[in-house]
mmCIF file of C-alpha atoms in Angstrom:
data_model
loop_
_atom_site.group_PDB
_atom_site.id
_atom_site.type_symbol
_atom_site.label_atom_id
_atom_site.label_comp_id
_atom_site.label_asym_id
_atom_site.label_seq_id
_atom_site.Cartn_x
_atom_site.Cartn_y
_atom_site.Cartn_z
ATOM 1 C CA UNK A 1 0.000 0.000 0.000
ATOM 2 C CA UNK A 2 2.800 2.409 0.899
ATOM 3 C CA UNK A 3 4.614 1.569 -2.324
ATOM 4 C CA UNK A 4 1.483 2.197 -4.359
ATOM 5 C CA UNK A 5 1.025 5.601 -2.714
ATOM 6 C CA UNK A 6 4.684 6.433 -3.377
ATOM 7 C CA UNK A 7 4.361 5.487 -7.039
ATOM 8 C CA UNK A 8 1.251 7.662 -7.294
ATOM 9 C CA UNK A 9 3.146 10.602 -5.794
ATOM 10 C CA UNK A 10 6.051 10.040 -8.190
ATOM 11 C CA UNK A 11 3.647 10.070 -11.132
ATOM 12 C CA UNK A 12 2.169 13.342 -9.876
ATOM 13 C CA UNK A 13 5.654 14.874 -9.785
ATOM 14 C CA UNK A 14 6.277 13.708 -13.351
ATOM 15 C CA UNK A 15 2.956 15.165 -14.497
ATOM 16 C CA UNK A 16 3.849 18.470 -12.851
ATOM 17 C CA UNK A 17 7.223 18.506 -14.618
ATOM 18 C CA UNK A 18 5.478 18.076 -17.964
ATOM 19 C CA UNK A 19 3.128 20.932 -17.044
ATOM 20 C CA UNK A 20 6.043 23.167 -16.065
ATOM 21 C CA UNK A 21 7.769 22.274 -19.315
ATOM 22 C CA UNK A 22 4.652 23.196 -21.272
ATOM 23 C CA UNK A 23 4.557 26.575 -19.515
ATOM 24 C CA UNK A 24 8.188 27.197 -20.474
ATOM 25 C CA UNK A 25 7.647 26.121 -24.090
ATOM 26 C CA UNK A 26 4.638 28.425 -24.436
ATOM 27 C CA UNK A 27 6.431 31.367 -22.830
ATOM 28 C CA UNK A 28 9.399 30.938 -25.171
ATOM 29 C CA UNK A 29 7.331 30.748 -28.342
ATOM 30 C CA UNK A 30 5.150 33.656 -27.205
ATOM 31 C CA UNK A 31 8.163 35.813 -26.359
ATOM 32 C CA UNK A 32 9.791 35.224 -29.746
ATOM 33 C CA UNK A 33 6.576 35.712 -31.703
ATOM 34 C CA UNK A 34 5.884 38.939 -29.814
ATOM 35 C CA UNK A 35 9.382 40.158 -30.685
ATOM 36 C CA UNK A 36 8.908 39.188 -34.316
ATOM 37 C CA UNK A 37 5.592 41.045 -34.512
ATOM 38 C CA UNK A 38 6.700 43.896 -32.200
ATOM 39 C CA UNK A 39 3.767 43.202 -29.878
ATOM 40 C CA UNK A 40 4.900 44.858 -26.668
ATOM 41 C CA UNK A 41 1.700 44.055 -24.778
ATOM 42 C CA UNK A 42 2.185 40.329 -25.364
ATOM 43 C CA UNK A 43 5.757 40.683 -24.158
ATOM 44 C CA UNK A 44 4.503 42.287 -20.956
ATOM 45 C CA UNK A 45 2.228 39.269 -20.380
ATOM 46 C CA UNK A 46 5.123 36.851 -20.930
ATOM 47 C CA UNK A 47 7.279 38.883 -18.546
ATOM 48 C CA UNK A 48 4.617 38.848 -15.842
ATOM 49 C CA UNK A 49 3.857 35.176 -16.433
ATOM 50 C CA UNK A 50 7.371 34.170 -15.396
ATOM 51 C CA UNK A 51 6.199 34.405 -11.778
ATOM 52 C CA UNK A 52 3.848 31.450 -12.378
ATOM 53 C CA UNK A 53 6.726 29.391 -13.776
ATOM 54 C CA UNK A 54 8.735 30.138 -10.631
ATOM 55 C CA UNK A 55 5.794 29.238 -8.385
ATOM 56 C CA UNK A 56 5.343 25.901 -10.142
ATOM 57 C CA UNK A 57 9.026 25.114 -9.839
ATOM 58 C CA UNK A 58 8.993 25.760 -6.082
ATOM 59 C CA UNK A 59 5.813 23.706 -5.612
ATOM 60 C CA UNK A 60 7.459 20.717 -7.311
ATOM 61 C CA UNK A 61 10.591 21.203 -5.237
ATOM 62 C CA UNK A 62 8.581 21.177 -2.018
ATOM 63 C CA UNK A 63 6.708 18.022 -3.039
ATOM 64 C CA UNK A 64 9.971 16.223 -3.789
ATOM 65 C CA UNK A 65 11.514 17.254 -0.461
ATOM 66 C CA UNK A 66 8.490 15.816 1.342
ATOM 67 C CA UNK A 67 8.822 12.532 -0.575
ATOM 68 C CA UNK A 68 12.516 12.238 0.229
ATOM 69 C CA UNK A 69 11.927 13.001 3.914
ATOM 70 C CA UNK A 70 8.969 10.672 4.371
ATOM 71 C CA UNK A 71 9.790 7.780 2.018
ATOM 72 C CA UNK A 72 13.585 7.662 2.308
ATOM 73 C CA UNK A 73 13.994 6.407 -1.279
ATOM 74 C CA UNK A 74 17.017 4.389 -2.335
ATOM 75 C CA UNK A 75 18.878 3.617 -5.578
ATOM 76 C CA UNK A 76 16.754 4.343 -8.676
ATOM 77 C CA UNK A 77 14.039 6.254 -6.814
ATOM 78 C CA UNK A 78 16.582 8.485 -5.125
ATOM 79 C CA UNK A 79 18.336 9.173 -8.442
ATOM 80 C CA UNK A 80 14.982 10.111 -9.954
ATOM 81 C CA UNK A 81 13.977 12.505 -7.193
ATOM 82 C CA UNK A 82 17.439 14.074 -7.031
ATOM 83 C CA UNK A 83 17.305 14.581 -10.800
ATOM 84 C CA UNK A 84 13.940 16.315 -10.534
ATOM 85 C CA UNK A 85 15.652 19.109 -8.585
ATOM 86 C CA UNK A 86 18.088 19.590 -11.478
ATOM 87 C CA UNK A 87 15.431 19.440 -14.180
ATOM 88 C CA UNK A 88 13.091 21.981 -12.599
ATOM 89 C CA UNK A 89 16.045 24.319 -12.067
ATOM 90 C CA UNK A 90 16.878 24.028 -15.766
ATOM 91 C CA UNK A 91 13.247 24.726 -16.650
ATOM 92 C CA UNK A 92 13.113 27.808 -14.454
ATOM 93 C CA UNK A 93 16.240 29.167 -16.132
ATOM 94 C CA UNK A 94 14.724 28.494 -19.542
ATOM 95 C CA UNK A 95 11.724 30.494 -18.384
ATOM 96 C CA UNK A 96 14.131 33.277 -17.482
ATOM 97 C CA UNK A 97 15.425 33.243 -21.061
ATOM 98 C CA UNK A 98 11.862 33.718 -22.335
ATOM 99 C CA UNK A 99 11.413 36.546 -19.845
ATOM 100 C CA UNK A 100 14.663 38.074 -21.093
ATOM 101 C CA UNK A 101 13.432 38.029 -24.697
ATOM 102 C CA UNK A 102 10.190 39.642 -23.569
ATOM 103 C CA UNK A 103 12.201 42.329 -21.788
ATOM 104 C CA UNK A 104 14.182 42.967 -24.979
ATOM 105 C CA UNK A 105 10.985 43.648 -26.899
ATOM 106 C CA UNK A 106 9.654 45.907 -24.151
ATOM 107 C CA UNK A 107 12.885 47.921 -24.109
ATOM 108 C CA UNK A 108 12.884 48.302 -27.892
ATOM 109 C CA UNK A 109 9.606 50.160 -27.507
ATOM 110 C CA UNK A 110 8.625 51.805 -30.787
ATOM 111 C CA UNK A 111 11.911 51.059 -32.555
ATOM 112 C CA UNK A 112 11.466 48.972 -35.709
ATOM 113 C CA UNK A 113 13.429 45.739 -35.946
ATOM 114 C CA UNK A 114 16.725 45.940 -37.797
ATOM 115 C CA UNK A 115 15.554 43.104 -40.057
ATOM 116 C CA UNK A 116 12.651 40.638 -40.273
ATOM 117 C CA UNK A 117 13.201 37.719 -37.916
ATOM 118 C CA UNK A 118 13.616 34.341 -39.611
ATOM 119 C CA UNK A 119 16.328 32.307 -37.876
ATOM 120 C CA UNK A 120 15.493 33.398 -34.324
ATOM 121 C CA UNK A 121 11.927 31.994 -34.570
ATOM 122 C CA UNK A 122 13.428 28.820 -36.068
ATOM 123 C CA UNK A 123 15.714 28.538 -33.055
ATOM 124 C CA UNK A 124 12.710 28.865 -30.746
ATOM 125 C CA UNK A 125 10.730 26.215 -32.625
ATOM 126 C CA UNK A 126 13.604 23.746 -32.701
ATOM 127 C CA UNK A 127 14.556 24.384 -29.080
ATOM 128 C CA UNK A 128 11.046 23.963 -27.699
ATOM 129 C CA UNK A 129 10.566 20.808 -29.763
ATOM 130 C CA UNK A 130 13.783 19.402 -28.298
ATOM 131 C CA UNK A 131 12.616 20.302 -24.802
ATOM 132 C CA UNK A 132 9.212 18.674 -25.297
ATOM 133 C CA UNK A 133 10.789 15.393 -26.369
ATOM 134 C CA UNK A 134 13.518 15.552 -23.720
ATOM 135 C CA UNK A 135 10.949 15.875 -20.944
ATOM 136 C CA UNK A 136 8.935 12.988 -22.381
ATOM 137 C CA UNK A 137 12.142 10.941 -22.360
ATOM 138 C CA UNK A 138 12.784 11.996 -18.758
ATOM 139 C CA UNK A 139 9.405 10.928 -17.384
ATOM 140 C CA UNK A 140 9.409 7.723 -19.458
ATOM 141 C CA UNK A 141 13.079 6.994 -18.722
ATOM 142 C CA UNK A 142 13.720 6.644 -22.456
ATOM 143 C CA UNK A 143 17.479 6.200 -22.632
ATOM 144 C CA UNK A 144 17.739 6.014 -26.418
ATOM 145 C CA UNK A 145 15.916 9.304 -26.979
ATOM 146 C CA UNK A 146 17.860 11.019 -24.190
ATOM 147 C CA UNK A 147 21.108 10.064 -25.883
ATOM 148 C CA UNK A 148 19.928 11.157 -29.343
ATOM 149 C CA UNK A 149 18.443 14.600 -28.651
ATOM 150 C CA UNK A 150 21.722 16.386 -27.711
ATOM 151 C CA UNK A 151 23.002 15.751 -31.248
ATOM 152 C CA UNK A 152 20.324 18.161 -32.491
ATOM 153 C CA UNK A 153 21.959 21.007 -30.583
ATOM 154 C CA UNK A 154 24.300 21.438 -33.540
ATOM 155 C CA UNK A 155 21.337 22.735 -35.568
ATOM 156 C CA UNK A 156 20.654 25.400 -32.948
ATOM 157 C CA UNK A 157 24.322 26.370 -32.858
ATOM 158 C CA UNK A 158 24.390 26.675 -36.653
ATOM 159 C CA UNK A 159 21.354 28.974 -36.605
ATOM 160 C CA UNK A 160 22.900 31.059 -33.829
ATOM 161 C CA UNK A 161 26.144 31.438 -35.776
ATOM 162 C CA UNK A 162 24.167 32.499 -38.825
ATOM 163 C CA UNK A 163 22.309 35.158 -36.827
ATOM 164 C CA UNK A 164 25.573 36.310 -35.263
ATOM 165 C CA UNK A 165 27.369 36.691 -38.601
ATOM 166 C CA UNK A 166 24.452 38.483 -40.215
ATOM 167 C CA UNK A 167 24.018 40.972 -37.391
ATOM 168 C CA UNK A 168 27.765 41.520 -37.150
ATOM 169 C CA UNK A 169 27.785 42.409 -40.852
ATOM 170 C CA UNK A 170 25.112 45.042 -40.218
ATOM 171 C CA UNK A 171 27.077 46.542 -37.322
ATOM 172 C CA UNK A 172 30.373 46.644 -39.193
ATOM 173 C CA UNK A 173 28.855 48.227 -42.279
ATOM 174 C CA UNK A 174 26.913 50.819 -40.292
ATOM 175 C CA UNK A 175 27.782 51.450 -36.601
ATOM 176 C CA UNK A 176 24.445 53.247 -36.197
ATOM 177 C CA UNK A 177 22.744 49.837 -36.285
ATOM 178 C CA UNK A 178 24.564 48.569 -33.183
ATOM 179 C CA UNK A 179 21.808 49.596 -30.756
ATOM 180 C CA UNK A 180 19.224 47.717 -32.820
ATOM 181 C CA UNK A 181 21.394 44.674 -33.581
ATOM 182 C CA UNK A 182 22.628 43.994 -30.055
ATOM 183 C CA UNK A 183 19.189 43.142 -28.571
ATOM 184 C CA UNK A 184 18.632 40.593 -31.341
ATOM 185 C CA UNK A 185 22.008 39.038 -30.583
ATOM 186 C CA UNK A 186 20.958 38.638 -26.946
ATOM 187 C CA UNK A 187 17.664 37.059 -27.976
ATOM 188 C CA UNK A 188 19.517 34.535 -30.145
ATOM 189 C CA UNK A 189 22.015 33.908 -27.340
ATOM 190 C CA UNK A 190 19.168 33.132 -24.933
ATOM 191 C CA UNK A 191 17.773 30.556 -27.342
ATOM 192 C CA UNK A 192 21.187 28.991 -27.871
ATOM 193 C CA UNK A 193 21.546 28.584 -24.097
ATOM 194 C CA UNK A 194 17.983 27.231 -23.924
ATOM 195 C CA UNK A 195 19.029 24.331 -26.148
ATOM 196 C CA UNK A 196 22.136 23.697 -24.047
ATOM 197 C CA UNK A 197 19.908 23.211 -21.026
ATOM 198 C CA UNK A 198 17.873 20.630 -22.905
ATOM 199 C CA UNK A 199 21.095 18.618 -23.115
ATOM 200 C CA UNK A 200 21.451 18.916 -19.329
ATOM 201 C CA UNK A 201 17.995 17.374 -18.918
ATOM 202 C CA UNK A 202 18.997 14.490 -21.181
ATOM 203 C CA UNK A 203 22.053 13.912 -19.007
ATOM 204 C CA UNK A 204 19.762 13.489 -16.013
ATOM 205 C CA UNK A 205 17.658 10.895 -17.812
ATOM 206 C CA UNK A 206 20.797 8.910 -18.565
ATOM 207 C CA UNK A 207 21.782 9.166 -14.888
ATOM 208 C CA UNK A 208 18.426 7.847 -13.678
ATOM 209 C CA UNK A 209 18.549 4.821 -15.946
ATOM 210 C CA UNK A 210 22.255 3.936 -15.788
ATOM 211 C CA UNK A 211 23.477 5.523 -12.567
ATOM 212 C CA UNK A 212 26.222 7.248 -14.569
ATOM 213 C CA UNK A 213 26.745 11.006 -14.422
ATOM 214 C CA UNK A 214 28.085 12.080 -17.802
ATOM 215 C CA UNK A 215 28.555 15.442 -19.478
ATOM 216 C CA UNK A 216 27.471 15.566 -23.106
ATOM 217 C CA UNK A 217 29.318 17.903 -25.476
ATOM 218 C CA UNK A 218 30.325 20.473 -22.872
ATOM 219 C CA UNK A 219 32.181 22.723 -25.330
ATOM 220 C CA UNK A 220 32.782 26.136 -23.733
ATOM 221 C CA UNK A 221 30.290 25.246 -20.992
ATOM 222 C CA UNK A 222 32.637 26.514 -18.299
ATOM 223 C CA UNK A 223 32.321 29.972 -19.842
ATOM 224 C CA UNK A 224 28.520 29.968 -19.693
ATOM 225 C CA UNK A 225 26.093 30.651 -16.895
#
């Protein structure tokens, strides 16, 4: 009976992680679309909505602490619950990236975009798709998918490098564009970091299943927040 209750509580935690992930995905796509369409009011809603993401993260954290204290899990169950702490922290930081993109749009105010956004929305779509599948792999303990998804980060990096080169060309050819190019660089940077955190979630899935803590493709990670 106690085991059945514990398994029910674990499933509730997993369901809440998927809900938190959905909130982060929506905030990210909304923030980027609002930037693309210069919809400052939508950006204000995304910015304010970050508080709900934080609240959900802390609620999950509290539930997990109660489970650890009352059930004293061992082995696999302990690895799972410990990994939940890491995953929800990653999700909260991803939410912060969405909030940061919303803030960029708010600060731009009435300024027109330097150029129509094409690759930045692609980064958001690819990144949120990776996150969605990574979280599914986490709750289902799908080792194969968790190992495969980080390879897709190269696509995000390629898009980021393309954005970087294009905006740098604008700034070098006309220094007056710097103030309008820099915010777009930060938006792209946020999305590039978003995808890196998806890899961190995949690492946790691998840890739960195998008991091995590995670092996947940590290029320049020590230089990042």
